[in-house]
Tab-separated table of C-alpha atoms in Angstrom:
chain	number	residue	atom	x	y	z
A	264	UNK	CA	7.212	9.945	13.647
A	265	UNK	CA	5.818	12.475	16.126
A	266	UNK	CA	2.857	14.778	16.515
A	267	UNK	CA	4.202	18.254	17.276
A	268	UNK	CA	0.977	20.288	17.349
A	269	UNK	CA	-2.769	19.584	17.366
A	270	UNK	CA	-5.134	22.545	17.086
A	271	UNK	CA	-8.936	22.428	16.852
A	272	UNK	CA	-10.253	24.800	14.208
A	273	UNK	CA	-13.399	26.907	14.462
A	274	UNK	CA	-15.184	24.633	11.981
A	275	UNK	CA	-16.791	21.716	13.804
A	276	UNK	CA	-14.760	18.507	13.715
A	277	UNK	CA	-11.794	20.139	11.928
A	278	UNK	CA	-8.224	19.955	13.287
A	279	UNK	CA	-4.820	21.205	12.154
A	280	UNK	CA	-1.906	18.882	12.898
A	281	UNK	CA	1.814	19.484	12.579
A	282	UNK	CA	3.601	16.157	12.177
A	283	UNK	CA	7.293	15.317	11.931
A	284	UNK	CA	8.873	12.244	10.346
A	285	UNK	CA	12.273	11.257	11.748
A	286	UNK	CA	15.415	11.078	9.639
A	287	UNK	CA	15.754	7.289	9.736
A	288	UNK	CA	12.197	6.742	8.457
A	289	UNK	CA	12.604	9.415	5.799
A	290	UNK	CA	15.943	7.956	4.647
A	291	UNK	CA	14.328	4.535	4.136
A	292	UNK	CA	11.535	6.149	2.090
A	293	UNK	CA	14.032	8.129	-0.035
A	294	UNK	CA	16.057	4.991	-0.710
A	295	UNK	CA	12.915	3.085	-1.710
A	296	UNK	CA	11.970	5.818	-4.179
A	297	UNK	CA	15.512	5.799	-5.605
A	298	UNK	CA	15.312	2.041	-6.238
A	299	UNK	CA	11.985	2.457	-8.029
A	300	UNK	CA	13.072	5.359	-10.214
A	301	UNK	CA	16.717	4.586	-11.002
A	302	UNK	CA	15.809	2.171	-13.811
A	303	UNK	CA	14.378	5.111	-15.774
A	304	UNK	CA	17.323	7.466	-15.227
A	305	UNK	CA	20.165	7.871	-17.744
A	306	UNK	CA	23.501	9.154	-16.426
A	307	UNK	CA	26.475	9.389	-18.772
A	308	UNK	CA	29.128	6.845	-17.852
A	309	UNK	CA	26.669	4.414	-16.258
A	310	UNK	CA	24.409	1.778	-17.763
A	311	UNK	CA	20.738	2.766	-17.686
A	312	UNK	CA	19.311	1.985	-14.272
A	313	UNK	CA	22.728	1.504	-12.635
A	314	UNK	CA	23.640	5.051	-11.574
A	315	UNK	CA	24.412	5.322	-7.837
A	316	UNK	CA	22.071	7.421	-5.764
A	317	UNK	CA	24.809	9.856	-4.708
A	318	UNK	CA	25.622	10.571	-8.364
A	319	UNK	CA	21.983	11.266	-9.226
A	320	UNK	CA	21.596	13.525	-6.191
A	321	UNK	CA	24.776	15.365	-7.124
A	322	UNK	CA	23.474	16.040	-10.620
A	323	UNK	CA	19.844	16.823	-9.836
A	324	UNK	CA	20.065	18.034	-6.254
A	325	UNK	CA	19.902	16.289	-2.904
A	326	UNK	CA	16.121	16.757	-2.811
A	327	UNK	CA	15.437	14.964	-6.103
A	328	UNK	CA	13.645	12.059	-4.387
A	329	UNK	CA	12.138	14.004	-1.480
A	330	UNK	CA	8.689	14.740	-2.925
A	331	UNK	CA	7.889	11.108	-3.767
A	332	UNK	CA	9.415	9.909	-0.498
A	333	UNK	CA	7.216	12.309	1.471
A	334	UNK	CA	4.145	11.109	-0.443
A	335	UNK	CA	4.984	7.579	0.664
A	336	UNK	CA	5.390	8.668	4.289
A	337	UNK	CA	2.262	10.808	4.626
A	338	UNK	CA	-0.411	8.078	5.115
A	339	UNK	CA	1.254	6.208	7.977
A	340	UNK	CA	2.555	9.371	9.652
A	341	UNK	CA	-0.885	10.972	9.519
A	342	UNK	CA	-2.578	7.806	10.774
A	343	UNK	CA	-0.214	7.522	13.748
A	344	UNK	CA	-0.580	11.214	14.611
A	345	UNK	CA	-4.376	11.044	14.548
A	346	UNK	CA	-4.363	7.812	16.550
A	347	UNK	CA	-2.281	9.509	19.241
A	348	UNK	CA	-5.117	12.004	19.773
A	349	UNK	CA	-7.838	9.365	19.217
A	350	UNK	CA	-9.060	11.162	16.096
A	351	UNK	CA	-10.771	9.211	13.306
A	352	UNK	CA	-10.016	10.891	9.985
A	353	UNK	CA	-12.942	11.419	7.614
A	354	UNK	CA	-11.253	13.655	5.057
A	355	UNK	CA	-8.070	15.648	4.452
A	356	UNK	CA	-8.763	19.279	3.556
A	357	UNK	CA	-5.163	20.316	2.916
A	358	UNK	CA	-1.617	19.028	3.336
A	359	UNK	CA	1.702	20.802	2.853
A	360	UNK	CA	5.330	20.127	3.677
A	361	UNK	CA	6.933	22.728	5.938
A	362	UNK	CA	10.563	21.638	5.784
A	363	UNK	CA	12.575	18.611	4.702
A	364	UNK	CA	16.201	17.475	5.001
A	365	UNK	CA	18.405	14.542	5.859
A	366	UNK	CA	17.132	14.694	9.438
A	367	UNK	CA	13.536	14.140	8.328
A	368	UNK	CA	10.648	16.371	7.360
A	369	UNK	CA	7.681	18.167	8.892
A	370	UNK	CA	4.263	18.715	7.378
A	371	UNK	CA	1.061	20.532	8.259
A	372	UNK	CA	-2.336	18.978	7.561
A	373	UNK	CA	-5.943	20.005	8.088
A	374	UNK	CA	-8.266	17.079	8.670
A	375	UNK	CA	-11.975	16.474	9.215
A	376	UNK	CA	-12.688	13.880	11.905
A	377	UNK	CA	-15.605	11.771	13.049
A	378	UNK	CA	-17.741	13.597	15.603
A	379	UNK	CA	-18.838	12.241	18.960
A	380	UNK	CA	-22.598	12.646	19.178
A	381	UNK	CA	-24.647	13.239	22.319
A	382	UNK	CA	-27.505	10.817	22.865
A	383	UNK	CA	-29.943	10.214	25.715
A	384	UNK	CA	-33.248	8.419	26.151
A	385	UNK	CA	-32.181	5.340	24.220
A	386	UNK	CA	-33.123	2.850	26.947
A	387	UNK	CA	-36.684	1.600	26.957
A	388	UNK	CA	-37.522	2.729	23.427
A	389	UNK	CA	-41.156	1.845	22.741
A	390	UNK	CA	-41.555	-0.491	19.769
A	391	UNK	CA	-44.794	-1.683	18.182
A	392	UNK	CA	-44.211	-5.238	16.961
A	393	UNK	CA	-45.968	-6.322	13.783
A	394	UNK	CA	-48.231	-9.338	13.999
A	395	UNK	CA	-46.774	-12.677	12.929
A	396	UNK	CA	-50.105	-14.524	13.049
A	397	UNK	CA	-50.716	-16.651	9.952
A	398	UNK	CA	-54.394	-16.282	9.085
A	399	UNK	CA	-56.467	-18.264	6.605
A	400	UNK	CA	-56.727	-15.081	4.524
A	401	UNK	CA	-52.934	-14.883	4.201
A	402	UNK	CA	-52.784	-18.515	3.085
A	403	UNK	CA	-55.527	-17.894	0.541
A	404	UNK	CA	-53.722	-14.793	-0.756
A	405	UNK	CA	-50.546	-16.826	-1.242
A	406	UNK	CA	-52.445	-19.484	-3.138
A	407	UNK	CA	-53.939	-16.794	-5.386
A	408	UNK	CA	-50.447	-15.508	-6.157
A	409	UNK	CA	-49.364	-19.013	-7.126
A	410	UNK	CA	-52.466	-19.412	-9.265
A	411	UNK	CA	-51.688	-16.135	-10.993
A	412	UNK	CA	-48.088	-17.225	-11.694
A	413	UNK	CA	-49.416	-20.448	-13.210
A	414	UNK	CA	-52.206	-18.841	-15.236
A	415	UNK	CA	-52.425	-18.814	-19.018
A	416	UNK	CA	-53.804	-16.280	-21.443
A	417	UNK	CA	-56.825	-17.290	-23.521
A	418	UNK	CA	-58.453	-15.274	-26.289
A	419	UNK	CA	-61.947	-13.905	-25.636
A	420	UNK	CA	-64.290	-12.616	-28.323
A	421	UNK	CA	-67.671	-12.331	-26.610
A	422	UNK	CA	-67.072	-9.144	-24.644
A	423	UNK	CA	-65.247	-5.775	-24.711
A	424	UNK	CA	-61.837	-5.277	-23.113
A	425	UNK	CA	-61.689	-4.693	-19.376
A	426	UNK	CA	-58.967	-3.834	-16.876
A	427	UNK	CA	-56.698	-6.804	-16.289
A	428	UNK	CA	-56.980	-8.034	-19.873
A	429	UNK	CA	-54.015	-8.246	-22.210
A	430	UNK	CA	-54.770	-6.602	-25.527
A	431	UNK	CA	-52.908	-6.904	-28.833
A	432	UNK	CA	-53.033	-3.540	-30.625
A	433	UNK	CA	-51.670	-1.583	-33.566
A	434	UNK	CA	-51.201	2.100	-32.805
A	435	UNK	CA	-49.759	5.288	-34.221
A	436	UNK	CA	-49.390	8.600	-32.397
A	437	UNK	CA	-49.752	12.130	-33.750
A	438	UNK	CA	-48.987	15.579	-32.325
A	439	UNK	CA	-50.619	18.480	-34.167
A	440	UNK	CA	-51.584	15.990	-36.865
A	441	UNK	CA	-47.998	14.868	-37.492
A	442	UNK	CA	-46.788	11.351	-36.655
A	443	UNK	CA	-43.853	11.381	-34.212
A	444	UNK	CA	-40.845	9.081	-33.991
A	445	UNK	CA	-41.298	6.074	-31.722
A	446	UNK	CA	-45.078	6.473	-31.641
A	447	UNK	CA	-45.976	3.543	-33.882
A	448	UNK	CA	-46.169	-0.227	-33.310
A	449	UNK	CA	-48.014	-3.277	-34.645
A	450	UNK	CA	-49.068	-6.367	-32.707
A	451	UNK	CA	-48.136	-4.742	-29.397
A	452	UNK	CA	-49.228	-6.626	-26.254
A	453	UNK	CA	-50.483	-4.268	-23.576
A	454	UNK	CA	-51.800	-5.290	-20.169
A	455	UNK	CA	-54.619	-2.933	-19.239
A	456	UNK	CA	-54.051	-1.471	-15.783
A	457	UNK	CA	-50.291	-2.079	-15.844
A	458	UNK	CA	-49.498	1.641	-16.009
A	459	UNK	CA	-46.837	1.018	-18.658
A	460	UNK	CA	-48.219	3.629	-21.057
A	461	UNK	CA	-48.986	7.338	-20.814
A	462	UNK	CA	-51.674	8.139	-18.200
A	463	UNK	CA	-55.105	7.792	-19.808
A	464	UNK	CA	-53.951	5.549	-22.654
A	465	UNK	CA	-54.864	2.144	-21.206
A	466	UNK	CA	-58.089	3.390	-19.632
A	467	UNK	CA	-59.450	4.463	-23.037
A	468	UNK	CA	-58.970	1.001	-24.542
A	469	UNK	CA	-61.279	-0.458	-21.903
A	470	UNK	CA	-64.771	-0.982	-23.370
A	471	UNK	CA	-63.661	-1.522	-26.965
A	472	UNK	CA	-64.041	-4.862	-28.746
A	473	UNK	CA	-61.883	-7.006	-31.021
A	474	UNK	CA	-61.665	-5.586	-34.550
A	475	UNK	CA	-62.550	-2.022	-33.572
A	476	UNK	CA	-60.551	0.927	-34.904
A	477	UNK	CA	-60.742	4.112	-32.848
A	478	UNK	CA	-58.807	7.162	-31.664
A	479	UNK	CA	-57.900	8.294	-28.157
A	480	UNK	CA	-56.437	11.572	-26.877
A	481	UNK	CA	-53.840	11.827	-24.132
A	482	UNK	CA	-51.467	14.428	-22.687
A	483	UNK	CA	-47.785	13.594	-22.323
A	484	UNK	CA	-46.513	14.366	-18.781
A	485	UNK	CA	-44.564	17.591	-18.329
A	486	UNK	CA	-41.513	15.570	-17.227
A	487	UNK	CA	-41.699	13.093	-20.127
A	488	UNK	CA	-38.208	11.894	-21.161
A	489	UNK	CA	-38.617	12.991	-24.785
A	490	UNK	CA	-38.466	16.793	-24.511
A	491	UNK	CA	-40.191	17.313	-27.883
A	492	UNK	CA	-43.277	15.515	-26.521
A	493	UNK	CA	-43.290	16.690	-22.889
A	494	UNK	CA	-46.561	18.399	-22.016
A	495	UNK	CA	-47.986	17.931	-25.526
A	496	UNK	CA	-51.480	16.681	-26.386
A	497	UNK	CA	-51.425	13.649	-28.674
A	498	UNK	CA	-53.887	11.578	-30.668
A	499	UNK	CA	-53.389	7.837	-31.046
A	500	UNK	CA	-55.124	5.847	-33.778
A	501	UNK	CA	-55.653	2.316	-32.539
A	502	UNK	CA	-56.777	-1.008	-33.936
A	503	UNK	CA	-57.728	-3.644	-31.357
A	504	UNK	CA	-56.666	-7.010	-32.799
A	505	UNK	CA	-57.157	-9.364	-29.874
A	506	UNK	CA	-58.314	-9.523	-26.252
A	507	UNK	CA	-56.851	-12.078	-23.863
A	508	UNK	CA	-57.763	-12.848	-20.271
A	509	UNK	CA	-56.054	-14.852	-17.604
A	510	UNK	CA	-57.354	-18.363	-17.010
A	511	UNK	CA	-56.459	-19.482	-13.495
A	512	UNK	CA	-55.995	-23.156	-12.612
A	513	UNK	CA	-58.463	-24.831	-10.255
A	514	UNK	CA	-57.179	-25.367	-6.720
A	515	UNK	CA	-57.251	-29.151	-6.516
A	516	UNK	CA	-54.806	-31.999	-6.004
A	517	UNK	CA	-53.512	-31.738	-9.570
A	518	UNK	CA	-52.707	-28.079	-8.945
A	519	UNK	CA	-50.943	-28.955	-5.667
A	520	UNK	CA	-48.797	-31.589	-7.384
A	521	UNK	CA	-47.898	-29.153	-10.176
A	522	UNK	CA	-46.688	-26.383	-7.867
A	523	UNK	CA	-45.200	-28.343	-4.952
A	524	UNK	CA	-43.963	-31.726	-3.800
A	525	UNK	CA	-47.109	-32.274	-1.686
A	526	UNK	CA	-49.966	-34.615	-2.522
A	527	UNK	CA	-52.946	-32.987	-0.823
A	528	UNK	CA	-54.291	-29.461	-0.441
A	529	UNK	CA	-54.086	-29.689	3.361
A	530	UNK	CA	-50.393	-30.621	3.195
A	531	UNK	CA	-49.745	-27.763	0.782
A	532	UNK	CA	-51.532	-25.261	3.012
A	533	UNK	CA	-49.536	-26.469	6.025
A	534	UNK	CA	-46.308	-25.881	4.097
A	535	UNK	CA	-47.487	-22.424	3.053
A	536	UNK	CA	-48.245	-21.576	6.680
A	537	UNK	CA	-44.658	-22.374	7.648
A	538	UNK	CA	-43.284	-20.301	4.774
A	539	UNK	CA	-45.546	-17.354	5.571
A	540	UNK	CA	-44.746	-17.546	9.291
A	541	UNK	CA	-40.991	-17.407	8.591
A	542	UNK	CA	-41.506	-14.433	6.269
A	543	UNK	CA	-43.669	-12.574	8.791
A	544	UNK	CA	-41.085	-13.121	11.529
A	545	UNK	CA	-38.332	-11.773	9.288
A	546	UNK	CA	-40.476	-8.767	8.355
A	547	UNK	CA	-41.368	-8.127	12.014
A	548	UNK	CA	-37.695	-8.219	13.037
A	549	UNK	CA	-36.718	-5.883	10.208
A	550	UNK	CA	-39.508	-3.523	11.233
A	551	UNK	CA	-38.207	-3.540	14.832
A	552	UNK	CA	-34.715	-2.727	13.543
A	553	UNK	CA	-36.126	0.090	11.407
A	554	UNK	CA	-38.097	1.572	14.312
A	555	UNK	CA	-35.028	1.458	16.569
A	556	UNK	CA	-32.829	2.997	13.877
A	557	UNK	CA	-35.267	5.834	13.228
A	558	UNK	CA	-35.579	6.571	16.946
A	559	UNK	CA	-31.811	6.586	17.526
A	560	UNK	CA	-31.303	8.901	14.546
A	561	UNK	CA	-33.919	11.208	16.053
A	562	UNK	CA	-32.283	11.148	19.506
A	563	UNK	CA	-28.670	11.688	18.371
A	564	UNK	CA	-27.431	15.269	18.559
A	565	UNK	CA	-24.301	16.791	17.015
A	566	UNK	CA	-22.695	18.205	13.876
A	567	UNK	CA	-21.873	15.584	11.260
A	568	UNK	CA	-19.313	16.500	8.569
A	569	UNK	CA	-20.607	16.532	5.002
A	570	UNK	CA	-17.575	14.433	4.051
A	571	UNK	CA	-18.985	11.478	5.997
A	572	UNK	CA	-22.130	11.470	3.882
A	573	UNK	CA	-20.094	11.778	0.690
A	574	UNK	CA	-17.841	8.905	1.750
A	575	UNK	CA	-20.879	6.704	2.408
A	576	UNK	CA	-22.373	7.576	-0.981
A	577	UNK	CA	-19.043	6.628	-2.581
A	578	UNK	CA	-19.094	3.317	-0.719
A	579	UNK	CA	-22.655	2.597	-1.878
A	580	UNK	CA	-21.669	3.279	-5.484
A	581	UNK	CA	-18.652	0.954	-5.159
A	582	UNK	CA	-20.940	-1.769	-3.818
A	583	UNK	CA	-23.308	-1.180	-6.746
A	584	UNK	CA	-20.400	-1.524	-9.188
A	585	UNK	CA	-19.412	-4.793	-7.499
A	586	UNK	CA	-22.969	-6.127	-7.913
A	587	UNK	CA	-22.892	-5.211	-11.612
A	588	UNK	CA	-19.640	-7.145	-12.052
A	589	UNK	CA	-21.037	-10.127	-10.152
A	590	UNK	CA	-23.926	-10.156	-12.630
A	591	UNK	CA	-21.517	-10.326	-15.556
A	592	UNK	CA	-21.667	-6.623	-16.506
A	593	UNK	CA	-17.955	-5.915	-16.853
A	594	UNK	CA	-18.265	-2.162	-17.417
A	595	UNK	CA	-17.179	0.859	-15.418
A	596	UNK	CA	-19.672	3.176	-13.772
A	597	UNK	CA	-19.165	5.958	-16.322
A	598	UNK	CA	-20.121	3.606	-19.178
A	599	UNK	CA	-23.070	2.225	-17.229
A	600	UNK	CA	-24.429	5.719	-16.607
A	601	UNK	CA	-24.124	6.505	-20.323
A	602	UNK	CA	-26.112	3.377	-21.172
A	603	UNK	CA	-28.794	4.347	-18.652
A	604	UNK	CA	-28.896	7.995	-19.755
A	605	UNK	CA	-28.232	9.058	-16.154
A	606	UNK	CA	-25.993	11.786	-14.763
A	607	UNK	CA	-23.608	10.888	-11.933
A	608	UNK	CA	-25.247	13.576	-9.792
A	609	UNK	CA	-28.600	11.770	-10.123
A	610	UNK	CA	-27.014	8.486	-9.032
A	611	UNK	CA	-25.414	10.153	-6.019
A	612	UNK	CA	-28.711	11.790	-5.089
A	613	UNK	CA	-30.383	8.380	-5.284
A	614	UNK	CA	-28.061	7.069	-2.560
A	615	UNK	CA	-28.014	10.239	-0.448
A	616	UNK	CA	-30.930	9.614	1.962
A	617	UNK	CA	-29.815	6.092	2.780
A	618	UNK	CA	-26.235	7.299	3.244
A	619	UNK	CA	-27.349	9.908	5.799
A	620	UNK	CA	-29.303	7.289	7.748
A	621	UNK	CA	-26.371	4.846	7.810
A	622	UNK	CA	-23.912	7.487	8.986
A	623	UNK	CA	-26.212	8.901	11.676
A	624	UNK	CA	-27.150	5.450	12.972
A	625	UNK	CA	-23.558	4.255	13.204
A	626	UNK	CA	-22.469	7.407	15.048
A	627	UNK	CA	-25.433	7.066	17.423
A	628	UNK	CA	-24.502	3.453	18.189
A	629	UNK	CA	-20.853	4.406	18.695
A	630	UNK	CA	-21.957	7.053	21.197
A	631	UNK	CA	-24.092	4.488	23.043
A	632	UNK	CA	-21.224	1.988	23.100
A	633	UNK	CA	-18.999	4.637	24.693
A	634	UNK	CA	-21.609	5.655	27.294
A	635	UNK	CA	-22.350	2.049	28.234
A	636	UNK	CA	-18.700	0.956	28.282
A	637	UNK	CA	-19.280	-1.737	25.666
A	638	UNK	CA	-16.051	-3.541	24.832
A	639	UNK	CA	-15.040	-6.095	22.218
A	640	UNK	CA	-13.050	-9.093	23.443
A	641	UNK	CA	-10.640	-11.331	21.534
A	642	UNK	CA	-13.299	-14.044	21.777
A	643	UNK	CA	-15.826	-11.719	20.101
A	644	UNK	CA	-13.404	-11.100	17.229
A	645	UNK	CA	-12.546	-14.791	16.836
A	646	UNK	CA	-16.241	-15.638	16.704
A	647	UNK	CA	-16.895	-12.979	14.061
A	648	UNK	CA	-13.916	-14.062	11.962
A	649	UNK	CA	-15.179	-17.645	12.076
A	650	UNK	CA	-18.675	-16.600	10.970
A	651	UNK	CA	-17.269	-14.592	8.066
A	652	UNK	CA	-14.991	-17.447	7.014
A	653	UNK	CA	-17.983	-19.796	6.928
A	654	UNK	CA	-20.111	-17.307	5.005
A	655	UNK	CA	-17.487	-16.602	2.338
A	656	UNK	CA	-16.074	-20.159	2.239
A	657	UNK	CA	-12.601	-18.963	3.204
A	658	UNK	CA	-9.973	-19.901	5.743
A	659	UNK	CA	-10.052	-17.870	8.950
A	660	UNK	CA	-6.465	-16.780	8.323
A	661	UNK	CA	-7.467	-15.398	4.918
A	662	UNK	CA	-10.288	-13.370	6.450
A	663	UNK	CA	-7.978	-11.998	9.141
A	664	UNK	CA	-5.481	-10.964	6.478
A	665	UNK	CA	-8.203	-9.161	4.503
A	666	UNK	CA	-9.979	-7.426	7.385
A	667	UNK	CA	-7.892	-5.668	10.080
A	668	UNK	CA	-8.853	-6.389	13.672
A	669	UNK	CA	-9.302	-2.677	14.447
A	670	UNK	CA	-11.850	-2.278	11.663
A	671	UNK	CA	-13.755	-5.428	12.580
A	672	UNK	CA	-13.722	-4.464	16.247
A	673	UNK	CA	-15.584	-1.247	15.459
A	674	UNK	CA	-18.236	-3.187	13.530
A	675	UNK	CA	-18.673	-5.697	16.342
A	676	UNK	CA	-18.917	-2.915	18.930
A	677	UNK	CA	-21.665	-1.197	16.928
A	678	UNK	CA	-23.576	-4.480	16.652
A	679	UNK	CA	-23.254	-5.084	20.395
A	680	UNK	CA	-24.623	-1.586	21.012
A	681	UNK	CA	-27.605	-2.365	18.762
A	682	UNK	CA	-28.207	-5.638	20.625
A	683	UNK	CA	-28.083	-3.671	23.889
A	684	UNK	CA	-30.793	-1.313	22.622
A	685	UNK	CA	-32.993	-4.227	21.495
A	686	UNK	CA	-32.611	-5.993	24.845
A	687	UNK	CA	-33.644	-2.813	26.662
A	688	UNK	CA	-36.440	-1.811	24.302
A	689	UNK	CA	-40.104	-1.854	25.326
A	690	UNK	CA	-41.501	-4.089	22.580
A	691	UNK	CA	-45.295	-4.320	22.615
């Protein structure tokens, strides 16, 4: 295989390559295609699947297997040609064969490649570190959350409903005096202040008492999912059957024993402090990473092909599909979107911003790695393979077989560039 021509197009990051595949390589590919297809070919005088290649080529033409053979050759030939010029392919715009024969074939391809961004000012980035101090207030807030999780609902009858209560209601909705589908329920539990209902609905239940029957008026949002109700004014007739409030447990030793393996409140608070401290440290580190990422994205300059963003969106969707399968949802994405009432374009848009950030950050870190001469050693790769094997409970050899060294090397280099930025950052 050989690269005959490499021409940069006017469009940024677009190249036209002319690549040739030698006769020996092409002959092997043609023979492989013949062996795959011969079992489906009937030639008079031969048992099905037993016709010699020369007979088939004589009947159907010497080029009968060329197209499929060329398809088999394209990926490796294109990869080798791009590698020769140190081009990382993002997308293939067009590909066409120029000529083909027993001595090989030549093809022309237009590709989009990864750009090399310009970046300066990445040393000494100023970072504001979040506090990791564990205050008494934070401990108290955590205890209140635990109390809330262990609360119970008790019926109250000596006061009107207030925000935070859970009410049990019957309701029926009307638009222009006519009841609408889906607007009626009995014995419905609604937490006031949850925001689960139309704006204004929950607020108008506040102040009413058990046993009351009353009407409220609300406006459906303009973007309401049911088009026949969007923007419409509606009246709801309501009967308030029951009011419940949360009853929180007392913070004493019995409470401590119920929610932990500690015996005293002091021991429980000490454990909470450790938990909160670990969480704050994780949050502070993530915030540092986010600040660095945002700054590098801001500093990086250059044209990034749209195809890179699209590829990242595709990858995010594949990862989402994998998570669905891991959760036991054995359905394809098209079926899932139908269930959710979502268009594919909306799903892609949902992942778009994050995809842009990932692509820009990785390119920025690659540019820094190049400027700083960051290299990845065999020891670095062995260490990373070992970590991955431990994480996924696999043998190192299995991980190496699944993840090519070239691909992993790029990931390690990017991480080393990020570590370099952190070590040179001005963290206050």
